Tab-separated table of C-alpha atoms in Angstrom:
chain	number	residue	atom	x	y	z
A	31	MET	CA	125.880	103.798	84.665
A	32	ASN	CA	126.218	101.319	81.949
A	33	GLU	CA	126.846	98.084	84.982
A	34	GLN	CA	124.538	99.489	87.529
A	35	LEU	CA	120.640	99.740	86.562
A	36	ARG	CA	119.657	103.371	87.440
A	37	SER	CA	117.675	103.162	90.881
A	38	THR	CA	116.160	105.920	92.538
A	39	SER	CA	114.963	105.691	96.188
A	40	PHE	CA	111.896	107.886	96.413
A	41	SER	CA	108.485	108.908	98.676
A	42	ALA	CA	105.230	107.736	97.535
A	43	ALA	CA	103.827	110.609	99.409
A	44	GLN	CA	104.855	113.082	96.424
A	45	PRO	CA	102.577	113.368	93.692
A	46	VAL	CA	104.296	111.466	90.690
A	47	GLU	CA	105.406	108.916	92.935
A	48	VAL	CA	102.225	108.476	94.064
A	49	ILE	CA	100.932	107.894	90.479
A	50	ALA	CA	103.719	105.175	89.756
A	51	SER	CA	103.213	103.248	92.682
A	52	ALA	CA	99.605	103.213	91.582
A	53	ALA	CA	100.190	101.708	88.534
A	54	MET	CA	102.235	99.373	89.319
A	55	TRP	CA	100.818	98.206	92.789
A	56	PRO	CA	97.405	99.204	93.038
A	57	SER	CA	96.329	96.765	95.231
A	58	LEU	CA	99.269	97.701	97.791
A	59	LYS	CA	99.232	101.623	97.238
A	60	GLU	CA	97.650	102.490	100.786
A	61	ARG	CA	99.885	100.217	102.292
A	62	PHE	CA	102.971	101.215	101.269
A	63	ALA	CA	102.056	104.899	100.902
A	64	LYS	CA	105.322	106.231	103.049
A	65	HIS	CA	106.938	103.541	102.269
A	66	LYS	CA	110.705	104.000	99.889
A	67	PHE	CA	111.433	101.800	97.280
A	68	VAL	CA	114.585	101.050	94.688
A	69	HIS	CA	113.945	99.745	91.446
A	70	GLY	CA	116.174	97.414	89.604
A	71	ILE	CA	116.492	94.170	87.702
A	72	LEU	CA	118.371	90.847	88.250
A	73	LYS	CA	120.771	89.114	85.708
A	74	GLY	CA	119.389	85.791	84.149
A	75	ARG	CA	121.214	82.791	84.866
A	76	HIS	CA	123.010	82.845	81.982
A	77	GLU	CA	124.801	86.300	82.664
A	78	LEU	CA	126.021	85.635	86.314
A	79	PRO	CA	129.735	84.632	87.519
A	80	LEU	CA	131.387	81.455	87.225
A	81	PHE	CA	131.513	81.184	91.161
A	82	CYS	CA	128.041	81.693	91.090
A	83	ASN	CA	127.514	78.321	89.129
A	84	PRO	CA	127.183	75.926	92.514
A	85	LEU	CA	128.874	72.723	90.471
A	86	VAL	CA	132.020	74.818	89.689
A	87	ILE	CA	132.272	75.739	93.021
A	88	PHE	CA	132.061	72.199	94.317
A	89	VAL	CA	134.535	71.114	92.002
A	90	LEU	CA	137.008	73.301	92.937
A	91	ASN	CA	136.644	72.577	96.271
A	92	TRP	CA	137.410	68.950	96.027
A	93	ALA	CA	140.457	70.231	93.240
A	94	LEU	CA	141.353	71.930	96.202
A	95	MET	CA	141.552	69.434	99.022
A	96	LEU	CA	143.072	67.092	97.155
A	97	LEU	CA	145.677	69.804	95.714
A	98	THR	CA	146.535	71.278	99.304
A	99	LEU	CA	146.586	67.299	100.740
A	100	SER	CA	149.298	66.057	97.899
A	101	PHE	CA	151.595	68.614	99.701
A	102	GLN	CA	152.140	66.983	102.941
A	103	VAL	CA	152.319	70.110	104.965
A	104	THR	CA	151.256	68.093	108.564
A	105	TYR	CA	153.146	65.288	110.178
A	106	VAL	CA	150.356	63.275	110.065
A	107	SER	CA	148.498	64.337	106.430
A	108	TYR	CA	147.228	61.190	105.068
A	109	PRO	CA	150.456	59.925	103.385
A	110	THR	CA	148.583	58.100	100.088
A	111	MET	CA	146.320	59.691	97.491
A	112	GLY	CA	143.868	55.893	97.212
A	113	ILE	CA	141.257	56.698	99.620
A	114	PRO	CA	141.030	60.290	98.538
A	115	ILE	CA	140.407	59.948	94.963
A	116	ILE	CA	137.868	56.930	95.553
A	117	LEU	CA	136.087	59.746	97.558
A	118	PHE	CA	136.366	62.356	95.341
A	119	ALA	CA	135.604	59.947	92.600
A	120	LEU	CA	132.338	58.609	94.682
A	121	SER	CA	131.458	62.347	95.632
A	122	LEU	CA	131.717	63.693	91.943
A	123	GLY	CA	129.167	60.670	90.444
A	124	SER	CA	126.574	61.395	93.249
A	125	PHE	CA	126.577	64.741	93.247
A	126	LEU	CA	126.432	65.029	89.207
A	127	PHE	CA	123.764	62.568	89.333
A	128	GLY	CA	121.593	64.067	91.608
A	129	TYR	CA	122.500	67.757	89.737
A	130	LEU	CA	121.213	66.350	86.549
A	131	VAL	CA	118.079	64.705	87.521
A	132	ALA	CA	116.858	67.870	89.691
A	133	ARG	CA	117.712	69.964	86.720
A	134	THR	CA	115.738	67.686	84.271
A	135	LEU	CA	112.961	67.243	86.554
A	136	LEU	CA	112.606	70.747	87.364
A	137	HIS	CA	112.896	71.896	83.754
A	138	ARG	CA	109.616	70.389	82.667
A	139	TRP	CA	108.042	73.298	84.498
A	140	PRO	CA	110.717	75.602	83.362
A	141	THR	CA	111.073	78.924	85.504
A	142	ARG	CA	112.450	82.420	83.682
A	143	SER	CA	116.094	82.466	83.101
A	144	GLU	CA	115.857	85.989	81.373
A	145	THR	CA	116.721	89.498	83.521
A	146	LEU	CA	113.929	89.543	86.455
A	147	PRO	CA	112.704	93.172	87.424
A	148	TYR	CA	112.249	93.677	91.207
A	149	THR	CA	111.168	96.492	93.248
A	150	LEU	CA	112.708	96.812	96.818
A	151	ASP	CA	111.087	98.244	99.961
A	152	VAL	CA	113.823	100.231	101.487
A	153	THR	CA	112.203	101.358	104.595
A	154	ARG	CA	110.653	97.810	105.459
A	155	LEU	CA	114.692	96.436	104.854
A	156	TRP	CA	116.389	98.990	107.617
A	157	GLN	CA	113.111	98.607	109.745
A	158	ALA	CA	113.752	94.662	110.020
A	159	ASN	CA	117.996	95.372	110.203
A	160	LEU	CA	116.992	97.855	113.157
A	161	LEU	CA	114.868	95.003	115.298
A	162	PHE	CA	117.646	92.360	114.677
A	163	CYS	CA	120.377	94.500	115.892
A	164	GLY	CA	118.054	95.405	119.091
A	165	ALA	CA	117.558	91.385	119.338
A	166	ALA	CA	120.998	91.113	119.100
A	167	ILE	CA	122.162	93.972	121.869
A	168	LEU	CA	119.659	92.392	124.246
A	169	ILE	CA	121.902	89.024	123.733
A	170	ILE	CA	125.199	90.445	123.887
A	171	VAL	CA	124.110	92.421	127.260
A	172	PHE	CA	122.377	89.601	128.533
A	173	ASN	CA	125.751	86.870	128.288
A	174	TRP	CA	128.114	89.963	129.137
A	175	ALA	CA	125.813	90.590	132.660
A	176	LEU	CA	125.676	86.449	133.106
A	177	SER	CA	128.829	85.290	132.098
A	178	GLY	CA	131.053	88.444	131.305
A	179	PRO	CA	132.503	90.464	128.634
A	180	PRO	CA	132.897	89.004	125.300
A	181	PRO	CA	136.367	87.436	124.186
A	182	ALA	CA	137.373	90.566	122.474
A	183	VAL	CA	137.167	92.838	125.466
A	184	GLY	CA	137.479	90.163	127.984
A	185	ASP	CA	140.146	87.417	127.988
A	186	PRO	CA	141.026	86.484	124.388
A	187	THR	CA	142.011	83.010	125.165
A	188	SER	CA	138.468	81.639	125.931
A	189	TYR	CA	137.285	83.011	122.455
A	190	LEU	CA	135.360	79.902	121.971
A	191	THR	CA	133.083	81.110	125.380
A	192	TYR	CA	130.223	82.214	123.365
A	193	GLY	CA	127.864	82.545	126.009
A	194	ARG	CA	123.952	81.452	125.449
A	195	PHE	CA	121.909	81.740	122.633
A	196	LYS	CA	124.844	81.830	120.106
A	197	GLN	CA	122.764	80.129	117.599
A	198	VAL	CA	120.520	82.659	117.731
A	199	LEU	CA	123.400	85.779	117.595
A	200	PHE	CA	125.595	84.933	115.163
A	201	PRO	CA	122.517	84.891	112.513
A	202	LEU	CA	121.382	87.469	113.263
A	203	LEU	CA	124.858	89.573	113.038
A	204	VAL	CA	125.004	87.941	109.832
A	205	VAL	CA	121.754	89.010	108.153
A	206	VAL	CA	122.456	92.405	109.321
A	207	THR	CA	125.874	92.709	107.563
A	208	VAL	CA	124.826	91.104	104.388
A	209	ASN	CA	121.474	93.004	104.060
A	210	SER	CA	123.405	96.130	104.755
A	211	MET	CA	124.329	96.116	101.486
A	212	LEU	CA	120.764	96.227	99.703
A	213	ASP	CA	120.311	99.322	101.764
A	214	ALA	CA	119.783	102.917	99.545
A	215	SER	CA	121.138	104.568	102.002
A	216	ARG	CA	124.789	105.314	102.351
A	217	TRP	CA	124.776	105.919	106.182
A	218	ARG	CA	122.786	103.287	107.098
A	219	LYS	CA	124.375	100.631	104.992
A	220	VAL	CA	128.074	101.902	106.707
A	221	LEU	CA	126.376	101.700	110.383
A	222	PHE	CA	124.477	98.357	110.063
A	223	CYS	CA	127.293	96.585	108.587
A	224	LEU	CA	129.718	98.196	111.245
A	225	PHE	CA	127.464	96.995	113.468
A	226	GLY	CA	127.380	93.630	112.409
A	227	ILE	CA	131.184	93.283	111.981
A	228	ALA	CA	131.571	94.691	115.809
A	229	GLY	CA	129.517	92.434	117.176
A	230	MET	CA	131.315	89.366	115.137
A	231	ALA	CA	134.459	90.406	115.925
A	232	LEU	CA	133.594	90.809	119.767
A	233	TYR	CA	133.063	87.078	119.956
A	234	ILE	CA	136.514	87.207	117.393
A	235	THR	CA	134.401	84.716	115.235
A	236	ARG	CA	136.384	84.586	112.061
A	237	GLY	CA	134.726	82.021	110.629
A	238	LEU	CA	131.588	83.680	110.968
A	239	LEU	CA	132.943	87.041	109.225
A	240	MET	CA	134.240	84.763	106.499
A	241	VAL	CA	130.748	83.555	106.160
A	242	ALA	CA	129.203	87.070	106.029
A	243	LEU	CA	131.943	88.163	103.392
A	244	LEU	CA	131.211	85.611	101.497
A	245	GLN	CA	127.514	86.371	101.516
A	246	MET	CA	127.899	89.622	100.776
A	247	MET	CA	130.143	88.887	97.744
A	248	PHE	CA	127.502	86.335	96.379
A	249	VAL	CA	124.472	88.869	96.939
A	250	PHE	CA	126.630	91.589	95.224
A	251	ALA	CA	127.032	89.621	92.271
A	252	LEU	CA	123.573	88.370	91.698
A	253	LYS	CA	122.014	92.046	92.414
A	254	THR	CA	124.862	94.118	90.149
A	255	ARG	CA	124.457	94.726	86.590
A	256	MET	CA	128.245	95.120	86.305
A	257	SER	CA	130.187	92.987	84.070
A	258	LYS	CA	131.935	89.665	84.774
A	259	LYS	CA	135.101	90.767	84.067
A	260	LYS	CA	135.102	93.421	86.618
A	261	LEU	CA	132.979	91.056	89.032
A	262	TYR	CA	136.123	88.546	88.974
A	263	GLY	CA	138.275	91.213	89.824
A	264	ILE	CA	135.923	91.946	92.617
A	265	ALA	CA	136.304	88.289	93.620
A	266	ALA	CA	140.127	87.693	93.562
A	267	CYS	CA	140.030	91.213	95.505
A	268	CYS	CA	137.914	89.631	98.557
A	269	LEU	CA	139.811	86.497	98.039
A	270	ALA	CA	143.000	88.187	99.310
A	271	LEU	CA	141.140	90.526	101.907
A	272	ALA	CA	140.001	86.854	103.008
A	273	VAL	CA	143.025	85.379	103.127
A	274	VAL	CA	144.757	88.552	105.129
A	275	ALA	CA	141.839	88.266	107.982
A	276	ILE	CA	142.540	85.119	108.618
A	277	THR	CA	146.011	85.659	108.519
A	278	LEU	CA	145.592	88.733	111.441
A	279	ILE	CA	142.885	87.247	113.254
A	280	GLY	CA	144.495	83.701	113.502
A	281	ASN	CA	147.801	85.779	114.633
A	282	ALA	CA	146.048	87.916	116.883
A	283	ARG	CA	144.546	84.823	119.259
A	284	THR	CA	147.276	81.982	118.514
A	285	ALA	CA	150.679	82.272	118.727
A	286	GLN	CA	152.928	81.037	116.028
A	287	GLY	CA	155.015	78.079	117.883
A	288	VAL	CA	151.309	76.983	119.300
A	289	PHE	CA	150.076	77.068	115.476
A	290	LEU	CA	153.093	75.070	114.579
A	291	GLU	CA	152.760	72.659	117.307
A	292	TYR	CA	149.235	72.611	117.331
A	293	LEU	CA	148.772	71.438	113.967
A	294	GLN	CA	151.954	69.302	113.806
A	295	ILE	CA	153.245	71.541	111.136
A	296	ARG	CA	156.678	69.787	108.975
A	297	HIS	CA	159.801	71.702	110.236
A	298	LYS	CA	160.700	72.489	106.306
A	299	TYR	CA	156.939	74.507	106.185
A	300	SER	CA	157.827	76.338	109.746
A	301	ASP	CA	159.672	79.537	108.240
A	302	TRP	CA	156.781	79.785	105.246
A	303	PRO	CA	154.563	82.940	105.542
A	304	MET	CA	151.880	82.741	107.847
A	305	ALA	CA	148.750	83.425	105.196
A	306	TYR	CA	150.406	79.990	103.526
A	307	LEU	CA	150.348	77.877	106.178
A	308	TRP	CA	146.762	79.098	107.778
A	309	LEU	CA	145.339	78.530	104.172
A	310	THR	CA	147.122	75.657	103.245
A	311	SER	CA	146.396	73.693	106.417
A	312	TYR	CA	142.512	74.573	107.149
A	313	ILE	CA	141.687	73.168	103.732
A	314	SER	CA	143.942	69.758	103.767
A	315	ILE	CA	143.753	69.029	107.548
A	316	PRO	CA	139.921	68.147	107.335
A	317	PHE	CA	140.125	66.195	104.328
A	318	SER	CA	143.126	64.378	105.803
A	319	ASN	CA	141.222	63.545	108.947
A	320	LEU	CA	138.501	62.291	106.781
A	321	CYS	CA	140.309	60.184	104.946
A	322	TRP	CA	142.181	58.759	108.148
A	323	LEU	CA	138.713	57.771	109.640
A	324	PHE	CA	138.127	55.615	106.177
A	325	ALA	CA	141.277	54.239	106.507
A	326	LYS	CA	140.890	53.494	110.082
A	327	GLY	CA	137.344	52.003	109.829
A	328	THR	CA	136.056	53.711	113.043
A	329	PHE	CA	132.150	52.371	112.103
A	330	HIS	CA	129.764	51.437	114.175
A	331	GLY	CA	126.506	51.865	112.612
A	332	PRO	CA	124.173	54.394	112.042
A	333	THR	CA	123.160	56.947	115.233
A	334	LEU	CA	121.487	59.829	113.503
A	335	SER	CA	124.431	61.909	115.013
A	336	PHE	CA	124.592	63.774	111.820
A	337	LEU	CA	120.745	65.405	112.862
A	338	TYR	CA	122.208	66.367	115.903
A	339	PRO	CA	123.177	70.319	115.009
A	340	LEU	CA	119.463	70.816	113.993
A	341	LEU	CA	119.101	70.970	117.855
A	342	PRO	CA	119.802	73.746	120.781
A	343	SER	CA	122.764	73.407	122.197
A	344	PHE	CA	121.356	72.585	125.644
A	345	LEU	CA	119.225	69.622	124.066
A	346	THR	CA	122.472	68.196	121.821
A	347	PRO	CA	123.241	64.614	122.930
A	348	ALA	CA	126.723	63.464	123.757
A	349	ASP	CA	128.644	62.930	121.038
A	350	PRO	CA	128.675	58.945	120.054
A	351	HIS	CA	131.737	59.458	117.687
A	352	ALA	CA	133.701	61.857	120.588
A	353	SER	CA	136.040	59.481	120.540
A	354	ILE	CA	137.749	59.740	117.143
A	355	HIS	CA	139.118	63.040	118.372
A	356	ASP	CA	141.784	60.662	121.051
A	357	ASP	CA	143.505	59.690	117.550
A	358	LEU	CA	146.487	61.809	117.032
A	359	SER	CA	145.642	61.499	113.350
A	360	ILE	CA	142.533	63.358	113.831
A	361	ILE	CA	143.535	67.497	114.112
A	362	ASP	CA	141.579	69.789	115.690
A	363	GLY	CA	138.116	67.820	115.025
A	364	ALA	CA	136.908	69.318	111.305
A	365	ASN	CA	136.349	66.651	108.904
A	366	THR	CA	134.590	68.339	105.999
A	367	TYR	CA	131.031	68.236	105.298
A	368	LEU	CA	130.995	64.745	104.620
A	369	ALA	CA	132.452	63.364	108.673
A	370	ALA	CA	128.986	62.924	110.231
A	371	TYR	CA	127.511	61.354	107.398
A	372	ALA	CA	130.611	58.603	106.963
A	373	LEU	CA	130.511	57.836	110.281
A	374	ASP	CA	127.205	57.054	110.962
A	375	PHE	CA	126.642	55.187	106.893
A	376	SER	CA	130.479	54.614	105.758
A	377	TYR	CA	131.000	55.439	102.100
A	378	LEU	CA	126.970	54.782	101.616
A	379	GLY	CA	126.748	58.092	103.472
A	380	VAL	CA	129.212	59.715	101.063
A	381	TYR	CA	127.214	58.681	98.304
A	382	LEU	CA	123.628	60.279	99.962
A	383	ALA	CA	124.841	63.603	101.340
A	384	ASN	CA	126.370	64.065	97.651
A	385	LEU	CA	123.254	63.210	96.098
A	386	ALA	CA	121.400	65.114	98.110
A	387	LEU	CA	123.400	68.036	97.839
A	388	GLY	CA	123.540	67.853	93.972
A	389	MET	CA	119.707	67.809	94.077
A	390	GLY	CA	119.889	71.004	96.250
A	391	CYS	CA	121.965	72.461	93.833
A	392	GLY	CA	120.174	71.507	91.081
A	393	TRP	CA	116.900	72.913	92.499
A	394	LEU	CA	119.228	76.361	93.010
A	395	MET	CA	120.376	76.523	89.172
A	396	GLU	CA	116.374	75.888	87.946
A	397	ARG	CA	114.412	77.528	91.056
A	398	SER	CA	116.001	80.194	92.896
A	399	LEU	CA	118.881	82.165	90.830
A	400	PRO	CA	118.097	84.458	90.510
A	401	LYS	CA	115.193	85.199	92.112
A	402	ASN	CA	115.873	84.376	96.037
A	403	ILE	CA	118.895	86.145	96.255
A	404	LEU	CA	118.901	86.016	99.731
A	405	VAL	CA	118.420	82.736	100.310
A	406	ALA	CA	120.714	81.749	97.143
A	407	GLY	CA	123.567	83.905	98.854
A	408	MET	CA	123.389	81.486	101.628
A	409	PHE	CA	123.359	78.471	99.358
A	410	LEU	CA	126.348	79.111	97.832
A	411	THR	CA	128.205	80.353	100.952
A	412	CYS	CA	127.629	77.035	102.715
A	413	LEU	CA	128.665	75.237	99.645
A	414	THR	CA	132.334	77.345	99.441
A	415	PHE	CA	132.943	76.023	102.831
A	416	ILE	CA	132.584	72.358	102.149
A	417	PHE	CA	136.120	71.384	102.618
A	418	PHE	CA	135.882	72.403	106.325
A	419	SER	CA	132.080	71.288	107.336
A	420	ASP	CA	128.843	70.863	106.790
A	421	MET	CA	127.189	74.103	107.129
A	422	PHE	CA	124.330	73.314	105.732
A	423	THR	CA	122.440	71.404	108.560
A	424	PRO	CA	123.132	73.572	111.729
A	425	LEU	CA	120.371	75.113	114.158
A	426	SER	CA	121.642	78.786	113.286
A	427	THR	CA	122.090	78.463	109.499
A	428	ILE	CA	118.111	77.252	109.447
A	429	LEU	CA	117.717	80.302	111.790
A	430	GLN	CA	119.154	82.229	109.192
A	431	LEU	CA	117.374	80.660	106.198
A	432	ALA	CA	114.170	81.750	108.230
A	433	ILE	CA	115.308	85.080	108.883
A	434	GLN	CA	116.293	85.491	104.825
A	435	VAL	CA	113.263	83.918	103.499
A	436	ALA	CA	110.882	86.505	105.825
A	437	VAL	CA	113.096	89.532	104.539
A	438	GLN	CA	113.013	88.773	100.765
A	439	ARG	CA	109.121	88.144	101.165
A	440	ALA	CA	108.592	91.404	103.109
A	441	CYS	CA	111.067	93.473	101.195
A	442	PHE	CA	111.346	92.113	97.047
A	443	HIS	CA	108.261	92.592	94.760
A	444	TRP	CA	108.926	90.859	91.252
A	445	GLY	CA	107.779	91.546	87.925
A	446	GLY	CA	106.443	94.801	86.308
A	447	THR	CA	108.796	97.066	83.975
A	448	PRO	CA	109.747	100.308	86.342
A	449	LEU	CA	108.002	103.418	84.468
A	450	GLU	CA	111.922	105.196	84.007
A	451	SER	CA	109.564	108.121	82.693
A	452	MET	CA	107.871	108.456	86.119
A	453	VAL	CA	111.020	107.654	88.248
A	454	PRO	CA	112.756	110.804	89.487
A	455	LYS	CA	115.904	111.568	87.709
């Protein structure tokens, strides 16, 4: 195949594979004697599609926020473009500064940007996924016994009642779903993927399903040898699928009349397709909320509340900014990735948050792409959702990051060109 590297799973117990394994991994021959492997090559940074570039994702997010806000889809959408443009200019400027500084400094100790050969230990991968599935089942059963069935098989109106250990359960389900696509076995790939999706569907977690889908797309784009043209087509299909999923799940759990009333959708948009309304409102409303925070000046000094998402739910203090949700201009509590920093530090918080994000993206380009494939997929997904909330700091994200770092170290082995003549056809 032209787009895909020829990869073969094999058992090192066979004579030919023992020789190949000994040649490539002499010190690990005994340890991996009964494991199966897949060889592949990751593309270099210059070969990646544009949607894997963090700078492109950042700029596109802000362009969409400004565009959808201009539609004034709700009665309380922020009415002018003064503050939105100021926030955009400050955010883009500080992001670019951090991005360029990080890339410039890290470029002094360059890493290889060309194609990178790897060997994936498939046995360890499916064993890890099986372990994660077992842990997820235990949590689901525990919550079912303690608090009743999940919303999908109980009361759908209680979909926000996730029970205990959700900060552990949700990362496990996402990891199982995303990592399933790396498996060489089609049956295991399908079973693990279905398990993760079914687990998320039990709790009607539309956002989590979106996160898993995006991570799968990014990991696939980083891993495949497919041409950019085909990748753009797949990305467009994934976007269409995501919009359909948002609409179907949203309509299933929220009646149209309730949606229009709760989000204060303007009457002239009430007969528009729900797919348009879900997408436009979910991008524009958080940005509108953020603008209202600045317009009304609800800043009372630093409280470090932006660190609260790092704590387990049972240790999280009361939100010092909870009163802002009483404002009728603030809808649904989402305020983009900048809300917590803005409430604590005003415009300085916007500057510092984007500076740190820019430096993180600079590190991603210089150090993480394409080698840290699972971590990079997570980072790009979090960056994609900055229009809605800060996905970088929650404890669930940190736990998923720790899991994926462990999986990468255990299952991926880098360097060394696979000897094609020694690998079974």
